[in-house]
Structures are given as structure tokens and as C-alpha cells.
Coordinates of C-alpha atoms in Angstrom, one line a residue:
M17 CA -101.5 -46.7 56.0
K18 CA -103.4 -45.3 53.1
I19 CA -102.5 -41.7 53.7
R20 CA -98.8 -42.7 54.1
S21 CA -98.8 -44.6 51.0
T22 CA -100.5 -41.8 49.0
L23 CA -97.7 -39.3 50.3
T24 CA -95.0 -41.6 49.1
L25 CA -96.5 -41.8 45.7
V26 CA -96.6 -37.9 45.5
V27 CA -93.1 -37.6 46.5
L28 CA -91.8 -40.2 43.9
S29 CA -93.9 -38.5 41.2
L30 CA -92.3 -35.2 42.1
A31 CA -88.9 -36.6 42.0
A32 CA -89.6 -38.1 38.6
A33 CA -90.8 -34.7 37.4
L34 CA -87.6 -33.0 38.8
T35 CA -85.5 -35.3 36.4
A36 CA -87.5 -34.8 33.4
C37 CA -85.9 -31.5 32.4
D38 CA -82.4 -30.1 32.0
E39 CA -81.1 -27.5 34.4
E40 CA -83.1 -29.0 37.4
T41 CA -86.4 -28.0 35.9
V42 CA -89.4 -30.1 35.7
S43 CA -92.2 -30.8 33.3
G44 CA -95.8 -30.1 33.8
P45 CA -98.1 -27.3 34.4
G46 CA -96.2 -24.2 35.7
F47 CA -92.7 -25.5 35.3
I48 CA -90.0 -24.4 32.7
C49 CA -90.2 -27.5 30.6
D50 CA -93.8 -27.2 30.6
I51 CA -95.7 -30.1 29.0
T52 CA -98.3 -27.6 27.8
N53 CA -95.8 -25.0 26.5
P54 CA -92.9 -27.1 25.5
V55 CA -89.5 -26.0 24.1
Q56 CA -90.1 -26.7 20.6
D57 CA -86.6 -25.7 19.1
L58 CA -83.2 -24.3 20.0
F59 CA -81.1 -21.8 18.0
L60 CA -77.4 -21.2 18.7
T61 CA -75.2 -18.6 17.0
A62 CA -71.7 -17.2 17.6
S63 CA -70.6 -13.6 17.4
G64 CA -67.9 -14.9 14.9
A65 CA -66.8 -17.9 13.2
A66 CA -63.3 -17.8 14.8
V67 CA -61.7 -16.6 18.2
L68 CA -58.1 -15.4 18.6
V69 CA -55.9 -16.6 21.3
H70 CA -52.7 -15.3 22.6
S71 CA -50.0 -17.6 24.1
P72 CA -50.6 -18.0 26.9
A73 CA -54.2 -17.3 26.6
Q74 CA -55.7 -14.0 27.9
A75 CA -58.9 -13.1 29.6
G76 CA -60.0 -11.3 26.5
D77 CA -59.5 -14.2 24.1
T78 CA -63.2 -14.9 24.1
I79 CA -66.4 -15.1 21.7
Q80 CA -69.9 -14.8 22.8
L81 CA -72.6 -17.6 22.0
T82 CA -76.3 -16.7 21.9
A83 CA -78.8 -19.4 22.6
V84 CA -82.6 -19.0 21.9
A85 CA -85.4 -21.4 23.0
T86 CA -88.8 -21.2 21.1
N87 CA -92.3 -22.5 22.0
R88 CA -94.6 -24.5 19.8
F89 CA -95.6 -21.3 18.2
G90 CA -92.1 -20.2 17.4
A91 CA -92.0 -17.5 20.0
A92 CA -88.7 -16.9 22.0
R93 CA -88.8 -18.2 25.5
N94 CA -87.0 -16.2 28.0
D95 CA -87.3 -18.4 30.9
V96 CA -85.2 -21.3 29.6
R97 CA -81.7 -21.9 31.2
F98 CA -79.1 -23.5 28.8
K99 CA -76.3 -25.9 29.5
F100 CA -73.2 -25.2 27.4
T101 CA -70.4 -27.8 26.8
S102 CA -67.2 -27.9 24.7
S103 CA -66.0 -30.8 22.7
D104 CA -62.4 -30.1 23.6
E105 CA -61.5 -28.1 26.6
T106 CA -57.9 -28.1 25.5
V107 CA -58.9 -25.8 22.6
A108 CA -61.7 -23.7 24.3
T109 CA -63.9 -23.8 27.4
V110 CA -67.4 -22.4 27.7
D111 CA -69.2 -20.9 30.9
T112 CA -72.8 -20.8 31.9
L113 CA -73.3 -17.6 30.1
G114 CA -72.2 -18.8 26.8
V115 CA -68.8 -17.2 26.7
V116 CA -66.3 -19.3 24.8
H117 CA -62.8 -18.8 26.3
A118 CA -60.0 -19.8 23.9
V119 CA -57.2 -22.0 25.3
A120 CA -55.0 -22.9 22.2
P121 CA -55.3 -23.0 18.4
G122 CA -57.6 -25.7 17.0
T123 CA -61.2 -26.6 16.3
V124 CA -64.1 -27.2 18.7
T125 CA -67.7 -28.0 18.9
V126 CA -69.8 -26.0 21.4
K127 CA -73.2 -27.4 22.4
A128 CA -76.1 -25.6 24.1
A129 CA -78.8 -27.9 25.7
A130 CA -82.2 -27.3 27.3
C131 CA -85.4 -29.2 27.8
G132 CA -84.1 -32.2 26.0
E133 CA -83.2 -30.2 22.9
S134 CA -79.6 -29.1 21.8
K135 CA -77.9 -27.2 19.1
S136 CA -74.1 -27.1 18.3
V137 CA -71.7 -24.7 16.5
N138 CA -68.2 -25.2 15.2
L139 CA -65.6 -22.6 16.2
T140 CA -62.0 -22.2 15.0
V141 CA -59.4 -21.1 17.5
I142 CA -56.7 -19.0 15.8
A143 CA -53.3 -17.8 17.2
S144 CA -53.5 -14.0 17.5
V145 CA -50.1 -13.9 15.9
A146 CA -49.8 -15.6 12.5
T147 CA -46.5 -14.7 11.4
V148 CA -43.3 -13.0 12.9
T149 CA -40.8 -11.2 10.5
I150 CA -37.4 -9.9 11.3
T151 CA -35.8 -6.9 9.7
P152 CA -33.4 -7.1 7.9
A153 CA -34.1 -10.7 6.7
S154 CA -30.4 -10.9 5.9
D155 CA -27.4 -8.9 6.7
T156 CA -23.6 -9.0 6.4
V157 CA -21.1 -7.9 8.9
I158 CA -17.3 -8.3 9.9
A159 CA -16.5 -10.7 13.0
G160 CA -16.5 -8.5 16.0
D161 CA -19.2 -6.2 14.7
T162 CA -22.9 -6.1 15.8
A163 CA -26.1 -6.0 13.8
I164 CA -29.4 -4.6 15.0
F165 CA -32.6 -6.6 14.2
V166 CA -36.3 -5.6 14.6
A167 CA -39.1 -8.1 14.9
R168 CA -42.7 -7.4 14.0
A169 CA -45.8 -9.7 14.3
F170 CA -48.9 -9.9 12.1
G171 CA -52.2 -11.3 12.8
P172 CA -54.3 -13.8 10.5
D173 CA -55.6 -10.6 8.6
G174 CA -52.2 -9.3 7.8
S175 CA -52.4 -6.3 10.2
Q176 CA -49.6 -5.8 12.6
V177 CA -50.1 -6.9 16.0
G178 CA -48.6 -4.5 18.7
N179 CA -47.8 -4.5 22.3
L180 CA -45.9 -7.8 22.1
E181 CA -42.6 -8.7 23.8
F182 CA -40.2 -11.1 21.6
T183 CA -37.6 -13.4 22.6
F184 CA -34.6 -13.5 20.5
S185 CA -32.0 -16.2 20.2
T186 CA -29.4 -17.3 17.7
T187 CA -28.2 -20.5 16.0
G188 CA -25.3 -21.6 14.1
T189 CA -21.9 -19.6 14.5
A190 CA -21.5 -18.3 18.0
A191 CA -23.0 -14.9 18.6
N192 CA -24.4 -13.0 21.6
V193 CA -27.8 -11.6 21.6
I194 CA -28.4 -8.4 23.6
Q195 CA -32.2 -7.6 23.8
T196 CA -32.5 -3.8 23.6
S197 CA -36.3 -3.6 23.7
D198 CA -39.4 -5.7 23.5
S199 CA -39.0 -5.8 19.6
T200 CA -35.4 -5.2 19.0
A201 CA -32.1 -6.9 19.6
R202 CA -28.4 -6.5 19.0
V203 CA -26.4 -9.5 17.8
A204 CA -22.6 -9.3 18.7
T205 CA -20.5 -11.4 16.6
T206 CA -17.6 -13.3 17.7
S207 CA -16.3 -15.3 14.6
N208 CA -16.9 -15.7 11.1
G209 CA -19.6 -18.0 9.8
T210 CA -23.3 -17.9 9.4
V211 CA -25.7 -16.8 12.2
G212 CA -29.4 -17.6 12.3
V213 CA -31.4 -15.0 14.3
V214 CA -34.7 -16.2 15.8
A215 CA -37.5 -14.0 17.2
R216 CA -40.4 -15.8 19.0
A217 CA -43.8 -14.2 20.1
E218 CA -47.2 -15.8 20.9
G219 CA -46.1 -18.9 19.7
A220 CA -45.0 -17.8 16.2
T221 CA -41.5 -17.7 15.0
G222 CA -39.5 -15.6 12.6
T223 CA -36.0 -15.9 11.2
A224 CA -33.2 -13.9 9.7
T225 CA -29.7 -14.8 8.4
L226 CA -26.6 -12.9 9.4
L227 CA -23.4 -13.7 7.4
V228 CA -20.3 -12.9 9.3
L229 CA -17.2 -12.4 7.3
P230 CA -13.6 -12.5 8.5
R231 CA -12.1 -9.3 9.7
I232 CA -9.1 -9.1 7.3
F233 CA -7.4 -6.4 4.9
L234 CA -8.2 -6.7 1.4
A235 CA -5.9 -7.6 -1.3
S236 CA -5.1 -4.9 -3.8
S237 CA -6.2 -5.3 -7.4
A238 CA -4.8 -4.2 -10.8
T239 CA -6.9 -1.0 -10.4
A240 CA -7.3 -0.3 -6.6
N241 CA -5.0 0.1 -3.7
T242 CA -6.3 -1.4 -0.5
I243 CA -3.3 -0.3 1.5
D244 CA -1.0 2.8 1.1
A245 CA 1.8 4.2 3.2
G246 CA 1.9 8.0 3.4
D247 CA 4.2 10.3 5.4
G248 CA 4.3 9.0 8.8
Y249 CA 0.8 7.3 8.6
A250 CA -0.9 4.5 6.5
C251 CA -4.3 3.7 5.5
G252 CA -6.1 0.4 4.6
I253 CA -9.2 -1.1 3.4
I254 CA -10.7 -4.2 5.2
T255 CA -13.7 -6.5 4.7
L256 CA -16.9 -4.7 3.4
G257 CA -14.9 -1.6 2.4
Q258 CA -14.3 -0.4 5.7
G259 CA -11.5 2.3 5.7
F260 CA -8.9 2.6 8.6
C261 CA -5.9 4.8 9.0
W262 CA -3.2 4.8 11.7
G263 CA -0.1 6.9 12.5
V264 CA 0.5 10.8 12.8
N265 CA -2.5 12.9 12.7
N266 CA -1.0 16.6 12.8
H267 CA -3.3 17.6 9.8
T268 CA -6.4 15.4 10.3
Q269 CA -5.0 12.9 7.8
L270 CA -6.2 10.0 9.8
A271 CA -9.8 11.3 9.5
A272 CA -10.5 9.9 12.8
T273 CA -10.2 10.9 16.6
T274 CA -6.5 10.0 17.7
D275 CA -5.7 8.0 20.8
S276 CA -2.4 9.2 21.5
T277 CA 0.1 12.0 21.5
C278 CA 3.5 11.1 20.1
F279 CA 6.8 12.4 21.4
P280 CA 8.2 15.8 20.6
G281 CA 11.6 16.3 19.0
T282 CA 10.8 15.6 15.5
D283 CA 7.8 16.1 13.3
V284 CA 6.8 14.7 9.9
G285 CA 7.9 16.9 7.1
V286 CA 7.3 20.2 8.8
T287 CA 10.0 22.8 8.8
V288 CA 10.4 26.2 10.3
G289 CA 13.5 27.8 8.6
D290 CA 16.1 25.2 8.6
S291 CA 14.8 23.3 11.6
L292 CA 12.3 20.5 12.2
V293 CA 9.3 21.6 14.4
S294 CA 9.8 20.3 18.0
S295 CA 6.3 19.5 19.5
T296 CA 4.0 17.0 20.4
V297 CA 2.0 15.5 17.7
P298 CA -1.4 13.7 17.8
C299 CA -1.3 10.2 16.5
S300 CA -2.9 6.8 16.7
L301 CA -1.1 3.7 17.4
I302 CA -3.8 1.4 16.2
P303 CA -6.1 1.6 13.0
R304 CA -8.9 4.1 13.4
R305 CA -11.9 4.0 11.2
I306 CA -12.3 6.8 8.9
S307 CA -16.1 6.6 8.2
Q308 CA -18.9 4.7 9.9
T309 CA -21.2 4.8 6.8
L310 CA -18.9 4.9 3.7
A311 CA -17.6 1.7 2.1
F312 CA -14.5 2.1 -0.1
A313 CA -13.0 0.3 -3.0
S314 CA -9.6 2.0 -3.1
I315 CA -7.5 4.2 -0.9
S316 CA -4.4 6.4 -1.0
A317 CA -2.4 8.2 1.6
G318 CA -0.4 11.2 0.5
D319 CA 1.8 13.5 2.3
S320 CA -0.8 14.7 4.7
T321 CA -3.9 14.3 2.6
G322 CA -5.8 11.1 2.1
C323 CA -8.2 10.1 -0.6
A324 CA -10.4 7.1 -1.3
I325 CA -13.1 5.9 -3.8
S326 CA -16.4 4.5 -2.6
I327 CA -17.9 1.5 -4.0
A328 CA -20.2 3.8 -5.7
G329 CA -17.4 5.3 -7.6
R330 CA -17.6 8.7 -5.7
A331 CA -14.3 10.2 -4.5
Y332 CA -13.6 11.5 -1.1
C333 CA -10.6 13.3 0.4
W334 CA -9.6 14.4 4.0
G335 CA -6.7 16.0 5.7
L336 CA -4.5 19.0 4.8
S337 CA -6.1 21.3 2.1
A338 CA -3.8 24.2 2.1
H339 CA -3.7 24.4 -1.6
G340 CA -7.1 22.6 -2.1
E341 CA -5.8 19.1 -2.2
T342 CA -9.0 17.6 -0.8
G343 CA -10.9 18.9 -3.9
T344 CA -13.8 20.2 -2.0
G345 CA -13.9 23.6 -3.3
T346 CA -12.0 25.1 -0.4
T347 CA -8.6 25.3 1.2
G348 CA -9.8 24.3 4.8
D349 CA -8.5 21.2 6.2
R350 CA -11.1 18.2 6.4
S351 CA -11.2 15.9 9.4
T352 CA -13.6 13.5 7.7
P353 CA -14.0 12.1 4.2
T354 CA -15.6 14.7 2.1
L355 CA -17.1 14.3 -1.3
L356 CA -15.1 15.9 -4.1
S357 CA -16.7 18.9 -5.9
G358 CA -18.8 17.9 -9.1
S359 CA -20.4 14.6 -10.0
L360 CA -17.4 12.7 -11.4
A361 CA -17.2 8.9 -10.9
F362 CA -13.7 7.9 -10.3
T363 CA -12.1 4.5 -11.1
S364 CA -8.5 5.5 -9.8
I365 CA -7.2 8.1 -7.3
S366 CA -3.9 9.0 -5.8
A367 CA -2.9 11.5 -3.2
G368 CA 0.5 13.2 -3.4
G369 CA 2.4 15.9 -1.8
N370 CA 0.1 18.9 -1.9
H371 CA -2.1 17.7 -4.7
A372 CA -4.1 14.7 -5.7
C373 CA -5.2 13.2 -9.1
G374 CA -7.6 10.4 -10.3
I375 CA -9.3 9.0 -13.4
A376 CA -12.8 9.7 -14.2
G377 CA -14.5 8.7 -17.4
G378 CA -11.0 7.6 -18.7
I379 CA -9.8 11.1 -18.3
G380 CA -7.2 12.3 -15.9
Y381 CA -8.0 14.9 -13.3
C382 CA -5.8 16.7 -10.8
W383 CA -6.5 19.3 -8.0
G384 CA -4.5 21.2 -5.3
D385 CA -0.9 22.8 -5.6
D386 CA 0.0 23.6 -9.1
S387 CA 3.4 25.3 -8.4
F388 CA 5.5 23.3 -10.7
G389 CA 2.8 22.3 -13.2
Q390 CA 1.8 19.0 -11.3
L391 CA -1.8 19.4 -12.1
G392 CA -0.9 19.2 -15.9
D393 CA -3.4 21.7 -17.1
A394 CA -0.8 24.2 -18.7
R395 CA -1.8 27.0 -16.2
L396 CA 0.4 26.9 -13.1
V397 CA -2.7 27.8 -11.0
N398 CA -4.0 25.9 -8.0
S399 CA -7.2 24.3 -8.1
T400 CA -9.6 23.5 -5.1
T401 CA -11.7 21.2 -7.6
P402 CA -10.7 18.5 -10.0
I403 CA -9.7 19.8 -13.5
P404 CA -8.8 17.9 -16.5
V405 CA -5.2 17.1 -17.3
V406 CA -4.4 18.6 -20.8
R407 CA -2.6 16.8 -23.6
D408 CA -2.7 17.8 -27.3
G409 CA -5.1 20.6 -26.7
G410 CA -7.8 18.6 -24.8
P411 CA -8.5 16.5 -21.8
S412 CA -5.9 13.6 -21.6
P413 CA -7.3 10.1 -21.5
F414 CA -5.4 7.8 -19.0
A415 CA -5.9 4.3 -17.5
S416 CA -4.1 4.8 -14.4
I417 CA -2.4 7.9 -12.5
S418 CA 0.0 8.5 -9.5
A419 CA 0.6 11.7 -7.7
G420 CA 4.0 12.1 -6.4
F421 CA 5.4 14.8 -4.1
Q422 CA 5.5 17.6 -6.6
H423 CA 5.0 15.6 -9.9
T424 CA 2.4 13.2 -11.5
C425 CA 2.9 10.2 -13.7
A426 CA 0.2 8.2 -15.6
L427 CA -0.3 5.4 -18.0
T428 CA -2.4 5.5 -21.3
A429 CA -4.5 2.4 -22.2
D430 CA -1.6 1.1 -24.3
G431 CA 1.0 1.4 -21.5
T432 CA 2.8 4.6 -22.6
A433 CA 4.1 6.5 -19.7
F434 CA 3.7 10.3 -19.2
C435 CA 4.9 12.5 -16.4
W436 CA 4.6 16.2 -15.5
G437 CA 5.4 18.8 -12.9
R438 CA 8.6 19.2 -11.1
N439 CA 11.6 17.8 -12.7
N440 CA 14.7 19.1 -10.7
F441 CA 16.0 15.6 -10.3
G442 CA 14.9 14.2 -13.6
Q443 CA 11.8 12.6 -12.0
L444 CA 9.8 13.1 -15.3
G445 CA 12.1 10.8 -17.1
N446 CA 12.1 12.8 -20.4
G447 CA 15.8 13.4 -20.4
T448 CA 15.7 16.9 -18.9
T449 CA 15.5 18.5 -15.5
G450 CA 13.0 21.3 -16.7
S451 CA 9.6 21.2 -15.2
A452 CA 6.6 20.6 -17.4
D453 CA 3.1 21.8 -16.8
V454 CA 1.5 19.3 -19.3
P455 CA 2.2 15.6 -19.7
V456 CA 5.5 14.7 -21.4
P457 CA 6.3 11.2 -22.6
V458 CA 8.9 9.2 -20.4
A459 CA 12.0 8.6 -22.6
T460 CA 11.6 4.8 -23.3
G461 CA 10.4 2.5 -25.6
S462 CA 8.8 0.4 -23.0
K463 CA 5.2 -0.1 -22.3
F464 CA 4.2 -0.3 -18.7
T465 CA 1.6 -2.2 -16.6
W466 CA 2.2 -0.1 -13.4
I467 CA 3.6 3.4 -12.7
S468 CA 4.5 5.1 -9.3
A469 CA 5.5 8.7 -8.8
G470 CA 7.3 9.1 -5.5
G471 CA 9.2 12.1 -3.8
D472 CA 11.7 12.9 -6.3
H473 CA 11.8 9.6 -8.3
S474 CA 9.5 7.6 -10.4
C475 CA 9.3 3.8 -11.1
G476 CA 7.3 1.7 -13.4
V477 CA 6.8 -2.2 -14.2
T478 CA 6.9 -2.9 -17.9
I479 CA 4.6 -5.5 -19.7
T480 CA 7.5 -8.1 -19.2
G481 CA 7.5 -7.4 -15.4
A482 CA 10.9 -5.5 -15.4
A483 CA 11.3 -2.6 -13.2
L484 CA 12.6 0.8 -14.3
C485 CA 13.1 3.8 -12.3
W486 CA 14.3 7.3 -13.0
G487 CA 15.0 10.6 -11.0
S488 CA 17.0 11.1 -8.0
N489 CA 19.4 8.3 -6.8
F490 CA 20.9 9.9 -4.0
D491 CA 20.1 7.0 -1.6
G492 CA 20.0 4.2 -4.3
Q493 CA 16.2 4.3 -4.8
L494 CA 16.7 3.7 -8.5
G495 CA 17.9 0.3 -7.6
N496 CA 20.5 0.0 -10.4
G497 CA 23.5 -0.6 -8.2
S498 CA 24.6 3.0 -7.8
S499 CA 23.8 6.0 -5.6
G500 CA 24.5 9.6 -5.1
D501 CA 23.5 10.7 -8.6
I502 CA 20.3 11.2 -10.8
S503 CA 18.9 9.7 -14.0
T504 CA 16.7 11.8 -16.3
I505 CA 15.8 8.7 -18.2
P506 CA 14.6 5.2 -17.0
V507 CA 17.2 2.8 -15.8
A508 CA 16.8 -1.0 -15.2
V509 CA 16.5 -2.0 -11.6
A510 CA 19.3 -4.6 -11.0
G511 CA 18.8 -8.3 -10.2
G512 CA 16.8 -9.4 -13.1
L513 CA 13.7 -9.8 -10.9
T514 CA 10.2 -9.5 -12.4
F515 CA 7.5 -7.6 -10.5
T516 CA 3.8 -7.0 -10.8
R517 CA 3.6 -3.8 -9.0
I518 CA 5.8 -1.2 -7.7
S519 CA 5.9 1.7 -5.2
A520 CA 8.3 4.8 -5.0
S521 CA 8.2 6.4 -1.7
T522 CA 6.9 9.9 -1.0
G523 CA 10.4 10.8 0.5
T524 CA 12.3 13.6 -1.1
R525 CA 15.3 15.9 -0.6
T526 CA 15.9 19.4 -1.1
S527 CA 18.8 21.8 -0.8
G528 CA 19.6 23.3 2.6
P529 CA 22.6 24.3 4.8
G530 CA 25.5 21.9 4.7
G531 CA 24.0 20.2 1.8
R532 CA 20.8 17.9 1.5
W533 CA 18.5 17.2 4.5
K534 CA 15.3 15.3 5.0
L535 CA 12.0 17.1 4.3
N536 CA 9.5 14.3 3.9
G537 CA 11.9 11.1 4.5
V538 CA 14.1 10.1 1.8
G539 CA 13.6 7.9 -1.1
H540 CA 13.2 4.1 -1.2
T541 CA 11.4 1.8 -3.4
C542 CA 9.5 -1.4 -2.9
A543 CA 8.0 -3.9 -5.4
L544 CA 6.2 -7.2 -5.4
T545 CA 6.8 -10.4 -7.4
A546 CA 4.1 -12.7 -8.9
A547 CA 5.1 -15.1 -6.1
G548 CA 4.2 -12.5 -3.4
L549 CA 7.7 -11.8 -2.4
A550 CA 8.4 -8.1 -1.5
Y551 CA 11.7 -6.4 -2.3
C552 CA 12.8 -2.9 -1.2
W553 CA 15.9 -0.7 -2.0
G554 CA 17.2 2.8 -1.3
D555 CA 17.4 4.7 2.1
D556 CA 17.2 2.4 5.0
A557 CA 18.1 4.9 7.7
D558 CA 14.7 4.0 9.4
L559 CA 14.7 0.3 8.5
Q560 CA 12.1 1.0 5.9
L561 CA 13.6 -1.7 3.6
G562 CA 12.4 -4.5 5.9
R563 CA 15.8 -6.2 5.8
G564 CA 16.4 -6.4 9.7
P565 CA 18.1 -4.4 12.2
Y566 CA 20.8 -1.8 11.4
T567 CA 24.2 -3.5 10.7
G568 CA 26.2 -0.4 10.1
G569 CA 27.4 1.3 6.9
D570 CA 25.7 4.1 5.1
G571 CA 22.2 2.8 5.7
I572 CA 21.2 2.3 2.0
A573 CA 20.9 -0.6 -0.5
T574 CA 21.4 0.0 -4.2
T575 CA 19.7 -3.1 -5.3
P576 CA 16.6 -5.0 -4.3
I577 CA 16.6 -6.6 -0.7
Q578 CA 14.0 -9.2 0.0
V579 CA 11.8 -8.2 2.9
Q580 CA 12.1 -10.6 5.9
Q581 CA 9.4 -12.8 7.3
G582 CA 9.1 -10.8 10.4
E583 CA 5.9 -11.4 12.3
R584 CA 4.2 -13.0 9.3
P585 CA 3.5 -16.7 10.0
A586 CA 5.4 -19.1 7.9
G587 CA 4.2 -19.3 4.4
V588 CA 2.3 -16.0 4.4
T589 CA 3.4 -13.9 1.3
F590 CA 2.2 -10.5 0.2
T591 CA -0.6 -9.4 -2.0
S592 CA 0.4 -5.7 -2.0
V593 CA 3.2 -3.4 -0.8
S594 CA 3.6 0.1 -0.4
A595 CA 6.5 2.6 0.3
G596 CA 5.8 5.5 2.6
G597 CA 8.0 8.4 3.8
R598 CA 10.0 6.5 6.4
H599 CA 8.2 3.2 6.6
S600 CA 6.7 0.6 4.3
C601 CA 3.5 -1.5 4.4
G602 CA 1.9 -4.6 2.7
V603 CA -1.1 -7.0 3.0
G604 CA 0.0 -10.5 3.7
S605 CA -1.9 -13.6 2.0
D606 CA -3.3 -14.2 5.6
G607 CA -5.4 -11.0 5.4
N608 CA -3.3 -9.1 7.9
A609 CA -1.4 -5.8 7.2
Y610 CA 2.2 -5.6 8.1
C611 CA 4.4 -2.4 8.3
W612 CA 8.2 -1.9 8.9
G613 CA 10.4 1.1 9.4
S614 CA 9.9 4.1 11.4
N615 CA 7.3 3.9 14.2
V616 CA 8.1 7.3 15.8
F617 CA 4.5 8.4 15.0
G618 CA 2.7 5.0 15.2
A619 CA 2.8 4.3 11.5
L620 CA 3.4 0.6 12.0
G621 CA 0.0 0.5 13.7
N622 CA 1.2 -2.1 16.3
T623 CA 0.3 -0.1 19.4
L624 CA 3.9 1.1 19.8
Q625 CA 5.6 4.3 19.1
A626 CA 9.1 6.0 19.1
A627 CA 10.7 2.9 17.8
F628 CA 12.1 1.4 14.5
R629 CA 11.4 -2.0 13.4
G630 CA 13.5 -3.7 10.5
F631 CA 11.1 -6.6 10.2
P632 CA 7.4 -6.6 9.4
Q633 CA 5.2 -5.9 12.2
R634 CA 1.7 -7.1 12.3
V635 CA -0.8 -4.1 12.2
A636 CA -3.3 -4.3 15.1
T637 CA -6.6 -5.7 14.0
P638 CA -8.9 -2.8 13.0
K639 CA -11.9 -2.4 15.2

């Protein structure tokens, strides 16, 4: 019995010793927690004060702890095993080797214990991505267009974090997000409004703003045309200065790839001998964008040459340049908008028959064909670059300018009208039919706010709103109640209407077998009242007056006829109007463009061709 009791006492003593020290060690001679060589102190350090964590956490989101136990002499003990614990395992865990594994951002206390001693360190777990940015931070597009956004992530130290996959989304106005790579996305807009663009990565979020503007044609101002009807085509400017053209493209006057081939049998202003060319003609039945990069403030469609001024004030031309009418220093046609030679900044521009003109620095400049003195520089020499108009021995200051078929008209700052160039029908308005190679004053005491040089007639709006016209009146384009004659001085347009702007068509007539025949259409005129009502008069053979279907008679109107409502919604008026060769166009107060007249070459922009429309037709939405 005594031996058994003694054995029991030894076992109990051993069991007590086994629980006297952490990590299943015992105290006493020869054990880790030795009472003769105890653990006197513990030291705990971390390889850094913070640990970065991804979302979700990754295997490499760690930091190493180093724990050291010393004996009573301060010497390190290498035989001591430590127990590590975390105060919050939702922030970080720690393994038996002292490796801290980050879980989520936050703060945590990690403790190391051995032989009854313990030490702790405080650690901060920081998200590996501190901020997300989106470029551009803000952008503006037109409804239906897309915008590209790039997301970037940055760490707490401001350095960019790579190899991340972002998730994109939008808020606000409806839009579709098409992710094109890990860090880029294309946002396709569907309607105007404000779109919030959101990019997320590693728990961080960045935002950008996309303003979506309505896709509408801009209203013309007192100094800028935002729609212009040329000879068988038209051009206009929509939101953000995007330029579009539609109609015939036989001389690249659309500055865009065509989408159709229009019917043979007639051509636009092209003659061989006494006959019109009979061939297929490239054309576009809907508006085509003329530049993907340029934003325009004003645009002009001439005979076969187009010109525009960018919002930066630089002038560009395209299309036919047989006489240098693109102003680019050569006579080669230009299929895209090309910057004019020189460094002039233009405020006004006008493309005519085979020449063009503009205002730069308050001075009139012209370029192209000078056969009849239409460049106004007293030389009768063609120019492929802009040259100053000369008056009183020096460059002539003007406030506005208009290039007609073979003549030009302009206004000074005080509203005095001058014209120069061909004058075979009295289109210079100086009381003669002799051409002039420098500006001559129009024979009237009236001051003008608006002037327009057409094919073989000219018109202006006086400071009182009255319309005056001069030149050819073979088709009633002077609007004074008569036809079949000419007037070498301004005559009042009948009806007593007051207008804010006026447009003389590029149509003209010339002598030929059997009398007069069409070269570039014939003459008509359109004007706009302050109330937004459009009136047209003159030739209506192609229904370009907008008064409805042909009803018989000689197809002319010698006094102003109000343009009918057509496809315009009720209450929609006009903000601008332009008379082209055989058609007319205007911008409605609803932001849509409307055209009427000949559509043989798609000049109405309504997806059709080889038809005539006597009512305004809505131009297809530019895309």
C-alpha cells in the first residue's frame, strides 16, 4: 500500500508540473520553463507598423512578428515556444510561427505568450487600395454617343497599384457600360441628362460625371450660320460643334464617305457643251459627319465647296478646288476639312460658286476664282490662299461677308453694303451691269444688318427689318411682285414684312441655245421673321419655296410665300433658314433640321432620293 501511494503522489506531482508552463512545458530542472533558469522577459516586434490587405484578402497580405524570450541574465532563450493570439480575428489572424494574416482593414492587438510572460503589439490593417480615380473626371457627349473612361488605383503612399480588375457601373440617366479591359470601359449613352460613372476595386470607389446633351441642330446666331443649303447638298452643326453634310458628293463636298449612288439622267450644275452630264452621282441620304475631331462654330455650303470655322477660330474648307477655292495653297480637291493657308483667325466665312470669303481681324479676305473680280483685290488673278479685299488702296474692313456664285457682297460695321465681281444682271446693285474687281457701294441710302449674295441676285435686311433685293428677277427672286426682268439697284420686297435674316439662293441662269437654261438651279430667296416664320419667293420648279405640292402655273412666286408646317410639330418655328440651289433648309425651334424642294440627290437628308417635297421634311438625326 505504501508503494502504491508513493507512485500516486509522483504522478500527481508530474501532472501539476505539466500545467505550470505554457505550450505544454513544465517547470523544474531540465524543463523549458526551468525554475533554475526561468524566462525572465519577453520581447515582441513586428516587421512593420501596418499591413496591407486586398479585398478579398490574399495569401501575401501578411507581416512577420518576432518574439524573443530572455533568461535572468538577459540572454536569449532559443528553446522557448510561443503562443500567439489576435484580439480581433475579423481584422487579422496569427499563426504559430508569428505570421500575421490580414483579413480586413482595422486595428488589432497581437499577443505572444510563453512561460507565464506575454507581450503585445498593436497593428493597423490598411486597404491596399486607398483611392480610385477615373479619367476623365468629367466629360460631355451628345445623346447616342459613347465616352471612354480609364480607372486607376493608388495605395496609401500614393503610388499606383497595378494588376487590378475594376468593376464599372453607372448611376442617374440611363446608359450602358461596356467594359473593354480590366481598367477601361465605354459608356454608351441613350438619352440626355447626367450619368454618374463608378469604378470599384479592392473595396475603393472612384466616380466621374458624364454630361449628356441632346442631339440637336444649333440655332444660327447673328454672326454664325449653323445650317446652309448649297447646290444639291446641305451642311449643319449640331451639339458640341459636330459638323454634318448630306446630299450630292460628286466633288467630295460632303467631306465624308457617301452611303448611296443617286440616279443618272441629271447632275448638279455640271454641263458638257449644252447638255447636262448623265451619270450616276455619289450621294448621302442622311447627314454624314465631316470630322471626328474638329468642333465648328459656323458652316457654309457653296456650289461644290464647303467651309467652316472651328470654335478656335481657324477656317477649314473641303470639296472642289479647281480654282483654289479651298484656300489650302493648291488646286486639288479636298475630301476632308483642311486648314486654310496662313494663321488667320476667322469670325465669318462664306463659300460661293468657285470662290470663298471670310472675315479675319475685321478685314475681308477671299480666295479661289477671280475671273470676274469676285476676290475684290483689283487683280483678276486666281488665288489658292486668302488675300485681302482691297478698298481705298488698302485692305478693306468688313463686319460680315457673303460669297455668291461669281460675285461677293459685304457689310461694314455701320451697315453700309458693298458688292464686287460679276454684274451681268445687276447683282452688284450699283446701278450698272459692269463687273467690278474692287468693292463698289450698293446704290441705296439704307443701312443693313444682314446681306446675302446669291447666284445672280443679292438681298439684304435693313436696320428696320425691311428686305431689299437686286439683280436678276427672271423668276421673281427679287420678291417685288414682278418677274422676267433685272434691277441694278435695290428694290423692296413686297408685302411689308420685316425680317431678321435673308438668304439668296446659289441658283443662276446663263445664256444658251433657245434662251436661258439652268446651270446651278434658278433663283429663289428665303427670309426669316422675328417670330420664326420662314418665307420664300422666286422659282418653285422643284418646290423649293415650301408652299406645298405643284398646283400648276409657271412655278414661280413673285412675292413672299410662308413656308408650310410640313413635318414640323405644331408650334415649332424656325431659328434659321437657307436657300440652296434647288432646295431650302432651316433649323426648327425643336432643334431638328428641316429641308424642302429637290431631293434628287438626297439634299433633304430624309433617307430618300429622286423626289420633290413641297413641305418641310425632317432631316434624319445625325449620328
